[in-house]
mmCIF file of C-alpha atoms in Angstrom:
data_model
loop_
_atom_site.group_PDB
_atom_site.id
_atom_site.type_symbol
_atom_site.label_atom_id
_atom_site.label_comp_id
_atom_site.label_asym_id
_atom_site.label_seq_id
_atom_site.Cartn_x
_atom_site.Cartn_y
_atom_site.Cartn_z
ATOM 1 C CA UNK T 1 0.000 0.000 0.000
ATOM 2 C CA UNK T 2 3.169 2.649 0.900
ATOM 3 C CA UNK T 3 4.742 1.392 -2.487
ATOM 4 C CA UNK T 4 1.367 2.258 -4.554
ATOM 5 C CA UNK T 5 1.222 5.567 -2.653
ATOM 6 C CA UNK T 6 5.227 6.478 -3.000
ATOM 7 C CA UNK T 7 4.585 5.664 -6.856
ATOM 8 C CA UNK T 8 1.743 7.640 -7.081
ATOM 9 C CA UNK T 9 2.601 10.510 -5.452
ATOM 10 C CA UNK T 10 6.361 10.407 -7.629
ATOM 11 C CA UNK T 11 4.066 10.193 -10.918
ATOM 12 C CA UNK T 12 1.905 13.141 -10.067
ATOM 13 C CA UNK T 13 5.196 14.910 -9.129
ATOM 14 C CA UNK T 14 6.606 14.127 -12.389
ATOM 15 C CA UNK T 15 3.036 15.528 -14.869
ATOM 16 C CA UNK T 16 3.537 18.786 -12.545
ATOM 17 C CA UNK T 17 6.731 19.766 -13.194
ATOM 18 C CA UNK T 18 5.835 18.111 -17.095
ATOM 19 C CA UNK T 19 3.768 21.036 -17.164
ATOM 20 C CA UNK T 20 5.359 23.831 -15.627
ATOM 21 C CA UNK T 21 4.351 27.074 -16.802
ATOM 22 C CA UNK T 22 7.352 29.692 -18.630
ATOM 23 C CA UNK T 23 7.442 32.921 -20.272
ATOM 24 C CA UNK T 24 9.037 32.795 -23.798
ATOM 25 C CA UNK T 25 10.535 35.782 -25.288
ATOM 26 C CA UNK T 26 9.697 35.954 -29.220
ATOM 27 C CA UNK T 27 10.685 39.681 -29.805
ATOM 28 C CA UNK T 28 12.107 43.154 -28.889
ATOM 29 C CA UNK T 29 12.503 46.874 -29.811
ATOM 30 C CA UNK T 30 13.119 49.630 -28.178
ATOM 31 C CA UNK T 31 9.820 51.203 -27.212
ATOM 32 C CA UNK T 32 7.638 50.677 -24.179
ATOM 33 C CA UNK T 33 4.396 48.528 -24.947
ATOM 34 C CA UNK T 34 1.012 48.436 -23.106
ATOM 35 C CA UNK T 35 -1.524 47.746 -25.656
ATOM 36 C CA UNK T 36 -1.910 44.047 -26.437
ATOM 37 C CA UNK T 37 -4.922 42.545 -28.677
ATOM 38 C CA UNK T 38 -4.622 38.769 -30.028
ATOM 39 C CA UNK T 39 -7.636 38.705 -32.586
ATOM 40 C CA UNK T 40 -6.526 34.664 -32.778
ATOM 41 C CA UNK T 41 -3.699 32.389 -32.286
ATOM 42 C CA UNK T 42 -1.856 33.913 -35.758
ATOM 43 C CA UNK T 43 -3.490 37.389 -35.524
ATOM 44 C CA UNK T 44 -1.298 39.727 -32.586
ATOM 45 C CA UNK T 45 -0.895 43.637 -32.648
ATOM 46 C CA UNK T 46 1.065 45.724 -30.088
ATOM 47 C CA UNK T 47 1.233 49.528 -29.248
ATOM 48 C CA UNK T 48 3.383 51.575 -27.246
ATOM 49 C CA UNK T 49 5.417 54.784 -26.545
ATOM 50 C CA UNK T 50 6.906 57.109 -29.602
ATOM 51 C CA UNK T 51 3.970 55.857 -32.087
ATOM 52 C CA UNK T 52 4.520 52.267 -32.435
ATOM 53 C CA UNK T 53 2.271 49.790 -33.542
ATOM 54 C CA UNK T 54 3.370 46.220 -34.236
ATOM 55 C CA UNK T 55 1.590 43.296 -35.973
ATOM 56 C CA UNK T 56 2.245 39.673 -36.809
ATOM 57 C CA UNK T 57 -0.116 37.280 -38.722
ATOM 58 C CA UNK T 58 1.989 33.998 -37.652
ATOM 59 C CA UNK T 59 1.917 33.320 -34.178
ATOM 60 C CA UNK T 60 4.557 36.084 -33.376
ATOM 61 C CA UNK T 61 7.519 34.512 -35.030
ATOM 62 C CA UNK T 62 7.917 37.687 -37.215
ATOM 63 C CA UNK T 63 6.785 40.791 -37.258
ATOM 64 C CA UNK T 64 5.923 43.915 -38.895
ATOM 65 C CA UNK T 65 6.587 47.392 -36.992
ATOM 66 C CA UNK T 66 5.172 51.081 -37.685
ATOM 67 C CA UNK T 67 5.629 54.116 -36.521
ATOM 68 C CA UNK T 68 1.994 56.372 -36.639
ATOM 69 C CA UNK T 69 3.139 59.414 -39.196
ATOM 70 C CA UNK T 70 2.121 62.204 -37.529
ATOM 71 C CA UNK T 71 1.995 60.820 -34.021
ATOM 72 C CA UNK T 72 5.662 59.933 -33.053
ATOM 73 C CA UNK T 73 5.767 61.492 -29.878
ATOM 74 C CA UNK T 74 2.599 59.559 -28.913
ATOM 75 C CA UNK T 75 2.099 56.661 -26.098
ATOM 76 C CA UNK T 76 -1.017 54.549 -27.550
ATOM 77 C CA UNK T 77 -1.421 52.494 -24.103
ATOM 78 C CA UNK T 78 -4.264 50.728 -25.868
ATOM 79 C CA UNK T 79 -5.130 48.575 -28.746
ATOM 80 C CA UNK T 80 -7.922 46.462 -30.258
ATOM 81 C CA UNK T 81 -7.784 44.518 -33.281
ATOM 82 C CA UNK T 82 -10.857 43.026 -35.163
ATOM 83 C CA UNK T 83 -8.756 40.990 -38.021
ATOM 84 C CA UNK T 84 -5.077 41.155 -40.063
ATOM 85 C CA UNK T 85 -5.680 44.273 -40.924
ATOM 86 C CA UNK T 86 -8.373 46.397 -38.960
ATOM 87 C CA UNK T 87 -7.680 47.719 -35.535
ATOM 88 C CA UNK T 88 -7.856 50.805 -33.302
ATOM 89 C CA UNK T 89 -5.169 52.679 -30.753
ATOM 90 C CA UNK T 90 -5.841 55.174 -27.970
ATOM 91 C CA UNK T 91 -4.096 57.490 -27.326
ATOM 92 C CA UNK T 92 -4.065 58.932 -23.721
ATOM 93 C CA UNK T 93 -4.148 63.323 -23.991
ATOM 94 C CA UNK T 94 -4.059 66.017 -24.165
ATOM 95 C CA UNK T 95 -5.293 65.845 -26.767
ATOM 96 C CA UNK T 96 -6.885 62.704 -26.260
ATOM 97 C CA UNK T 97 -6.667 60.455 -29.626
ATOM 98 C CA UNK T 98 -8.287 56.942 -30.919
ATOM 99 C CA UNK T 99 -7.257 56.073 -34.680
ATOM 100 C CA UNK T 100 -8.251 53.448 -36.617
ATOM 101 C CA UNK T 101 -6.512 50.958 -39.344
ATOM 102 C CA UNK T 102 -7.764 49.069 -42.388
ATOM 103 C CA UNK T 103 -4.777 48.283 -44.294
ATOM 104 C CA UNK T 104 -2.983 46.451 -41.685
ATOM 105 C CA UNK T 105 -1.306 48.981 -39.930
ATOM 106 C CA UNK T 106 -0.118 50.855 -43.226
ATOM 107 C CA UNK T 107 -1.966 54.766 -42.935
ATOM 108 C CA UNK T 108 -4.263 56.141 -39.824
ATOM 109 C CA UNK T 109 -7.146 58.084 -39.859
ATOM 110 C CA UNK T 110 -8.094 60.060 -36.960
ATOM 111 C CA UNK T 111 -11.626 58.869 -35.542
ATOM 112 C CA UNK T 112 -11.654 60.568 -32.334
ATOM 113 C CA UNK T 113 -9.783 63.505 -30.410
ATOM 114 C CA UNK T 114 -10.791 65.815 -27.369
ATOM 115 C CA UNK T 115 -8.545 68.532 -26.356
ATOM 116 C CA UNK T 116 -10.874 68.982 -23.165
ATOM 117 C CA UNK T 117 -8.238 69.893 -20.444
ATOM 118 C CA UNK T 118 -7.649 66.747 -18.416
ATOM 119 C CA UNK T 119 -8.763 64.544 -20.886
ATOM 120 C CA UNK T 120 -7.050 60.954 -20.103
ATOM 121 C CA UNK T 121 -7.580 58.121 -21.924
ATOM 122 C CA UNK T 122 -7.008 54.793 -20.044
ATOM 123 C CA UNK T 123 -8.463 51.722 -21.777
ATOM 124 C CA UNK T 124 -10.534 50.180 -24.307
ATOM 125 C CA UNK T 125 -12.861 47.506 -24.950
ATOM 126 C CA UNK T 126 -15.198 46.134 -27.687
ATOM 127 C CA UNK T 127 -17.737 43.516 -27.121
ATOM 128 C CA UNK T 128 -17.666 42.175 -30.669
ATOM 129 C CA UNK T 129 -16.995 43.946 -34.129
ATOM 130 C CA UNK T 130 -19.061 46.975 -33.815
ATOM 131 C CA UNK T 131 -19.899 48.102 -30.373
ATOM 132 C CA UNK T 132 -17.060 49.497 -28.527
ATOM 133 C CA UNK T 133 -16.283 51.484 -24.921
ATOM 134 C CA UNK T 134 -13.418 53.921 -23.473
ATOM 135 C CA UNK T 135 -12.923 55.223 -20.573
ATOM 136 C CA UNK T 136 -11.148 58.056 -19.114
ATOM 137 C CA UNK T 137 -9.872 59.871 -16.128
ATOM 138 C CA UNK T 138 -12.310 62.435 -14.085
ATOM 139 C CA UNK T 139 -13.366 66.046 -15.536
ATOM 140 C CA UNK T 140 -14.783 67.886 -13.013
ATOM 141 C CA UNK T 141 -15.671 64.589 -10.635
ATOM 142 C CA UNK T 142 -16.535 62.429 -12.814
ATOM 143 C CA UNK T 143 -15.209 59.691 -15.390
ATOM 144 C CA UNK T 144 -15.675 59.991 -19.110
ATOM 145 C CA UNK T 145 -17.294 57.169 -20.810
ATOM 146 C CA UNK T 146 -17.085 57.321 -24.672
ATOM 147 C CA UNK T 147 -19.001 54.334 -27.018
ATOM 148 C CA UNK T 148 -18.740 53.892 -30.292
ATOM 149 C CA UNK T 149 -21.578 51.392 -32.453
ATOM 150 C CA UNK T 150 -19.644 51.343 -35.881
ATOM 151 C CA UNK T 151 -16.558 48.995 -35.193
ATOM 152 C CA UNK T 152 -14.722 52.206 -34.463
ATOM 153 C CA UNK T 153 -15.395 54.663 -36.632
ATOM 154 C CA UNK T 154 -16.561 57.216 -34.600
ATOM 155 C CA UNK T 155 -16.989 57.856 -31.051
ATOM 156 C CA UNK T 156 -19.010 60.068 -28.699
ATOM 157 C CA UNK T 157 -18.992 60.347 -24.866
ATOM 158 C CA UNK T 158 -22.448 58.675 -23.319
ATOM 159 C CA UNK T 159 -24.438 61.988 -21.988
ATOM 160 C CA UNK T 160 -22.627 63.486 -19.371
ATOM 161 C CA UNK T 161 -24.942 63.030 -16.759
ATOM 162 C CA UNK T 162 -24.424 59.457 -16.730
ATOM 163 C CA UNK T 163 -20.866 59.679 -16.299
ATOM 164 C CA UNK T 164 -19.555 57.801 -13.376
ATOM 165 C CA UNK T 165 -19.335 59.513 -9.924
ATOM 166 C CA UNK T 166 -15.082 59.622 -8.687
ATOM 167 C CA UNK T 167 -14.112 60.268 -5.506
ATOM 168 C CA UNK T 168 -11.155 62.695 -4.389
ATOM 169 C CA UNK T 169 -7.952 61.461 -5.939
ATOM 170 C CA UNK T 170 -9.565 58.488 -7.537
ATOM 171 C CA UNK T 171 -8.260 57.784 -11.201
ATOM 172 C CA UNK T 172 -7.637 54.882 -13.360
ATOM 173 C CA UNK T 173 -4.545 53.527 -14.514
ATOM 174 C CA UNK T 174 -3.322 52.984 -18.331
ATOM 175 C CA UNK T 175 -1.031 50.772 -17.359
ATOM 176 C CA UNK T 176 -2.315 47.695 -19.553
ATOM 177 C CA UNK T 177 -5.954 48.775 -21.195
ATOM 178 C CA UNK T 178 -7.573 46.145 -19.207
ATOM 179 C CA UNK T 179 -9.362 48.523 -16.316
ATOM 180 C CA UNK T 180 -12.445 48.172 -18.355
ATOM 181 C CA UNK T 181 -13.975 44.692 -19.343
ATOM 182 C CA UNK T 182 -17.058 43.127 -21.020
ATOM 183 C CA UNK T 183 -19.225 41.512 -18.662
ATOM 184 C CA UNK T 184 -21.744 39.373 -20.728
ATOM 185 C CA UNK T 185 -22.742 40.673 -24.187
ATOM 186 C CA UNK T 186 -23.965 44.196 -23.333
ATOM 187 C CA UNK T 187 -22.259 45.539 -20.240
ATOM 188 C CA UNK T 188 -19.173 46.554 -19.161
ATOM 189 C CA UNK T 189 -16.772 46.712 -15.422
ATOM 190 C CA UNK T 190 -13.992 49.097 -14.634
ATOM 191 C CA UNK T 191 -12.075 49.723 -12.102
ATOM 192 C CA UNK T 192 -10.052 52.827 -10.599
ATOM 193 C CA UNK T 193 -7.208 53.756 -8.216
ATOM 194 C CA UNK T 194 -5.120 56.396 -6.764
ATOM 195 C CA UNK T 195 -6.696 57.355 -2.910
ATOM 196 C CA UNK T 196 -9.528 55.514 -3.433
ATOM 197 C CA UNK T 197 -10.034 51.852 -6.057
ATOM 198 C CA UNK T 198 -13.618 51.464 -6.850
ATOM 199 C CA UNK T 199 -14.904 48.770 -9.481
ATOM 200 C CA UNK T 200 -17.824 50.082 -11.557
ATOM 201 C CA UNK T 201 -20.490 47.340 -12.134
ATOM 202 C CA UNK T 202 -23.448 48.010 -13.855
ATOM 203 C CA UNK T 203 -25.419 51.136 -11.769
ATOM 204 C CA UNK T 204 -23.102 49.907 -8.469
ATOM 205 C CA UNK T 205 -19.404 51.220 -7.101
ATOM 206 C CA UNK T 206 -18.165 48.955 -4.659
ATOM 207 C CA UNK T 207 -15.200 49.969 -3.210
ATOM 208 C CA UNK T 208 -12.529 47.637 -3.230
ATOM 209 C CA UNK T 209 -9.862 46.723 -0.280
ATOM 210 C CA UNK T 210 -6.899 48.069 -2.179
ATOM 211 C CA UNK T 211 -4.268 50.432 0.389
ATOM 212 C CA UNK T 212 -5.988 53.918 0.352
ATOM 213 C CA UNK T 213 -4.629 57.632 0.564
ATOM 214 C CA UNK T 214 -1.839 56.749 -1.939
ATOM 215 C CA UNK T 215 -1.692 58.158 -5.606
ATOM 216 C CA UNK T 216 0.464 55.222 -6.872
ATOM 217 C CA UNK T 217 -1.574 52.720 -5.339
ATOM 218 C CA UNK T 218 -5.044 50.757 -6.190
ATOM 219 C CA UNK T 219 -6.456 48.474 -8.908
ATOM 220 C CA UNK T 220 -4.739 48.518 -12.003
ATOM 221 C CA UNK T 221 -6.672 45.919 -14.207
ATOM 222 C CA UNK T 222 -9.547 43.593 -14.118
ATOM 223 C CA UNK T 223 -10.479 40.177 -15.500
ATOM 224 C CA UNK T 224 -14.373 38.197 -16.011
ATOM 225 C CA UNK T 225 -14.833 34.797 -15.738
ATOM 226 C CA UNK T 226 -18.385 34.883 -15.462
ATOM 227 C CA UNK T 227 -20.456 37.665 -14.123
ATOM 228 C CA UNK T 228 -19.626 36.137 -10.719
ATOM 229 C CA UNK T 229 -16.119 35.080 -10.659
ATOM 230 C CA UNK T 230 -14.046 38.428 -11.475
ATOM 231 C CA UNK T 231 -10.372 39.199 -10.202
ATOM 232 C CA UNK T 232 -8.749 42.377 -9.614
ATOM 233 C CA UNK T 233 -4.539 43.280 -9.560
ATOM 234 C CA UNK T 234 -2.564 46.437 -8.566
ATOM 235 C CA UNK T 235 -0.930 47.327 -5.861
ATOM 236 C CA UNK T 236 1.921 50.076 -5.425
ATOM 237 C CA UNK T 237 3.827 50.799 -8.535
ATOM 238 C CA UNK T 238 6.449 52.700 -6.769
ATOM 239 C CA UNK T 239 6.886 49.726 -4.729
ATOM 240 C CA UNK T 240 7.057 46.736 -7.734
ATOM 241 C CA UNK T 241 8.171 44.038 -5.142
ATOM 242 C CA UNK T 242 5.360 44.252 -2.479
ATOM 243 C CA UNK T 243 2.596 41.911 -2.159
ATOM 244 C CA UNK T 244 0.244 43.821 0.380
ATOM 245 C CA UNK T 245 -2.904 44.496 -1.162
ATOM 246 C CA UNK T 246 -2.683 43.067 -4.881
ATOM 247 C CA UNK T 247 -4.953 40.881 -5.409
ATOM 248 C CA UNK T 248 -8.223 40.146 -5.287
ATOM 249 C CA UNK T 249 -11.041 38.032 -5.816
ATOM 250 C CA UNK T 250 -14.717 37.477 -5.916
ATOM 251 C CA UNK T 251 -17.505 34.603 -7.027
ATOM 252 C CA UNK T 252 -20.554 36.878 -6.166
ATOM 253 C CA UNK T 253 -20.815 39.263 -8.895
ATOM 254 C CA UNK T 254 -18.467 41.437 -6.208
ATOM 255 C CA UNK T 255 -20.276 41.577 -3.190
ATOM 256 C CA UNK T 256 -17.248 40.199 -1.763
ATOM 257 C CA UNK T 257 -13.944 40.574 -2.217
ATOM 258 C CA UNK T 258 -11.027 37.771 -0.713
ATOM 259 C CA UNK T 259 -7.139 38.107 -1.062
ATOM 260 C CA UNK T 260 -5.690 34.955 -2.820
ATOM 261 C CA UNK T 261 -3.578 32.843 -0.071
ATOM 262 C CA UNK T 262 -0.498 33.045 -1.833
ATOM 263 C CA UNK T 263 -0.738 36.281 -3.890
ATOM 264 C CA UNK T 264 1.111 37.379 -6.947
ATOM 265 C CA UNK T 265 4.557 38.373 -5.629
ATOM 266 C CA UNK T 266 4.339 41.922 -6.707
ATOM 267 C CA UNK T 267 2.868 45.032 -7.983
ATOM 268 C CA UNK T 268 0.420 43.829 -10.975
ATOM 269 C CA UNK T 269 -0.096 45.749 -14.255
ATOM 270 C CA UNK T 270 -2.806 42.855 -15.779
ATOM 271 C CA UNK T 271 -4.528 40.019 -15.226
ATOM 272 C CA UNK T 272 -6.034 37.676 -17.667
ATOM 273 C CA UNK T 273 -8.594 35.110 -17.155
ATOM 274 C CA UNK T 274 -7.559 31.564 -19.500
ATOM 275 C CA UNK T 275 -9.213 28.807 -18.741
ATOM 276 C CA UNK T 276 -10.929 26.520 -16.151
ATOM 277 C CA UNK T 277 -9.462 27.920 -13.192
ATOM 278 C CA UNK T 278 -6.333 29.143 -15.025
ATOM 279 C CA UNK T 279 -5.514 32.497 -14.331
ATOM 280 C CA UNK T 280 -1.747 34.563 -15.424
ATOM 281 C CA UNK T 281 -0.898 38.054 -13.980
ATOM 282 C CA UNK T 282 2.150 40.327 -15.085
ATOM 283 C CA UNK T 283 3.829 43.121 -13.518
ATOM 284 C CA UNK T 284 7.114 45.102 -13.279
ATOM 285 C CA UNK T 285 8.913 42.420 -11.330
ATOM 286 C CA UNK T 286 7.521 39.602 -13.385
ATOM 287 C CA UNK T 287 4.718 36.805 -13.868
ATOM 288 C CA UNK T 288 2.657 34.925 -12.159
ATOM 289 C CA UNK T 289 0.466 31.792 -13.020
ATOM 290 C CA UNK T 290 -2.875 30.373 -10.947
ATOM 291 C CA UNK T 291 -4.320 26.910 -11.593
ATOM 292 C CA UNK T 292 -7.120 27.311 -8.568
ATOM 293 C CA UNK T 293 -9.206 30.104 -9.822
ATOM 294 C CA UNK T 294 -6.516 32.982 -7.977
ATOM 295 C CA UNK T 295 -6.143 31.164 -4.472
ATOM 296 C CA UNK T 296 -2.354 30.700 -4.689
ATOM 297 C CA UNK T 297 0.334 32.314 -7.524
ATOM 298 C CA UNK T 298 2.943 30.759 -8.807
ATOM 299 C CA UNK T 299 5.791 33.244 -10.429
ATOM 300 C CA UNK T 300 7.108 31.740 -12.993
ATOM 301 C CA UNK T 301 9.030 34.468 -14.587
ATOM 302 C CA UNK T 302 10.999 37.566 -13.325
ATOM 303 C CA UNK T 303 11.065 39.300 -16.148
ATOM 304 C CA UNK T 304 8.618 42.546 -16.798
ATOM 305 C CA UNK T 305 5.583 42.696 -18.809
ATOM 306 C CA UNK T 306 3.154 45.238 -18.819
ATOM 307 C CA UNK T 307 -0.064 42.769 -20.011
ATOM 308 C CA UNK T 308 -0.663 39.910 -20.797
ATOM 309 C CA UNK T 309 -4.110 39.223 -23.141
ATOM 310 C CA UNK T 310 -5.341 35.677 -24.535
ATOM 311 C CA UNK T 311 -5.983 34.773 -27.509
ATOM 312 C CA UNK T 312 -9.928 36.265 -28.631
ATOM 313 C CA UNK T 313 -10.266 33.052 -30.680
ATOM 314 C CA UNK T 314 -7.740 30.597 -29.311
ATOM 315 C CA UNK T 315 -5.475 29.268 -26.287
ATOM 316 C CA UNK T 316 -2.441 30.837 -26.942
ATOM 317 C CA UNK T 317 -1.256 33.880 -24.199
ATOM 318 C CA UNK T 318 1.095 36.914 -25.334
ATOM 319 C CA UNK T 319 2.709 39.475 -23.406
ATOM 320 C CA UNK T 320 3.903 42.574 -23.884
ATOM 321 C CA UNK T 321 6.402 44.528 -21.613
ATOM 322 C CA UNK T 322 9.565 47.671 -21.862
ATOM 323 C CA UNK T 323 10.633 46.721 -25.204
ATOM 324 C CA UNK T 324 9.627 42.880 -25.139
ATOM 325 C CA UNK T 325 7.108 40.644 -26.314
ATOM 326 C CA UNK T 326 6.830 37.230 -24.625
ATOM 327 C CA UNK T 327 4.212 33.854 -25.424
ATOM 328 C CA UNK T 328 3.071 31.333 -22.199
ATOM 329 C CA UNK T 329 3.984 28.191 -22.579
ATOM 330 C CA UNK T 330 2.140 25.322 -21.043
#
């Protein structure tokens, strides 16, 4: 009975470490990179600081890399692609910009730009080819919410009396466009930061237990499972090591919010939901990997990404980072 235990227990060992989790790197240049959108397994664009936009149609193994004429001193923090050759980037302010593609990256057209003082752009999201959301910093106490219902053609902020309340202090972060998420086919979450993190579901805030009073601090991105099973990542950028406060989770539609029992081991940028109850998380400091729905990490990398998205129609994970793209491999 030991003997068929010892064996196993050595056998399990051995289809665990089988199928440990690393970060590959497949490319570099010399730009900072936070947007991330993987249409499918072949189909991957990237954007970043000083204009760049980069695309690959084959898995990442080469790609193609522009610089946005007339926008080289820009940081597009955001990007989503419908196809090869269609996509649109945000750019944060001021002015505020979103342009959109349909030769694969090859000319821009300006769809959208607000030179409203204190217009921020932070992230993006589209629930399928035509309807579209961004959202941006507070004007005046409150957070502007743009839509668009033509796959990104145009854009126009939701009437201002609807935008979302902020408290004192309380922003969102572009530090991955992934503070605002689909949840289900017609609505949308976000969540903020800075003195006080808040996630935005449907007509509710409920604030979350991020540390408070700090500017650097607070919820950074959010990922759906289900409209009950959402996580949450931040934590202190100025402090990329600590793991107080950054991480959470919930399976009631956010009512309640847990800390994982082994959390990432550092300040997180993004978080990406994959599969059964396989989560990844990326930060300044490195990546992390959950295979029990966000109750323990695993870091299985140490080197920086800014996001990390999954594949739209697929399995395969890239990252992005400070002049690197990596792939998961599992």
């Amino acid at each position: 009975m030991q003997q068929k235990f010892f064996y196993t227990l050595f056998f399990s060992f051995l289809i665990f470490f089988s199928k440990a989790q690393t970060i590959q790197t497949i490319d570099s240049i010399g730009v900072s990179l936070r947007g991330l959108s993987v249409v499918n397994d072949k189909v991957i664009w990237v954007s970043g600081s000083m204009g760049a936009v980069g695309r690959s149609v084959d898995s990442g193994n080469t790609w193609k890399w522009y610089t946005v004429e007339g926008f080289e001193k820009n940081d597009f923090r955001d990007i989503e692609a419908f196809d090869e050759t269609s996509a649109v980037i945000m750019g944060t302010g001021e002015p505020a910009y979103i342009l959109r593609t349909a030769d694969g990256g090859e000319t821009w057209k300006v769809v959208f730009e607000d030179n409203t003082k204190g217009m921020f752009l932070d992230a993006m999201e589209f629930w399928n080819e035509n309807s579209g959301i961004v959202v941006g910093d507070p004007i005046d106490g409150k957070f502007f919410v743009g839509r668009t219902f033509d796959g990104g053609f145009t854009w126009r902020g939701i009437p201002p009396e609807n935008y979302p309340p902020a408290e004192q202090g309380e922003v969102c972060f572009a530090a991955s466009g992934t503070n605002v998420r689909k949840l289900g086919n017609a609505e949308a979450v976000f969540v903020s930061g800075g003195k006080t993190s808040s996630i935005f579901i449907r007509d509710k805030i409920i604030e979350l237990p991020f540390e408070k009073d700090k500017e650097t601090a607070g919820a950074n991105s959010v990922a759906v499972k289900n409209k009950k099973i959402m996580a949450v990542v931040g934590g202190d950028f100025m402090v990329p090591d600590s793991t107080t406060k950054n991480c959470f989770i919930t399976k009631d539609a956010g009512n309640k919010w847990v800390a994982p029992k082994i959390p990432p081991h550092g300040y997180r940028s993004c978080i990406e939901y994959i599969d059964n109850k396989k989560w990844i998380s990326c930060g300044l400091n490195g990546v992390d990997y959950s295979i029990d729905e966000g109750v323990t990490w695993k870091w299985i990398s140490k080197e920086g990404y800014n996001v990390c998205r999954k594949s739209a129609n697929g399995n395969t994970v890239f990252l992005a980072g400070d002049g690197i793209i990596g792939k998961l491999v599992y």
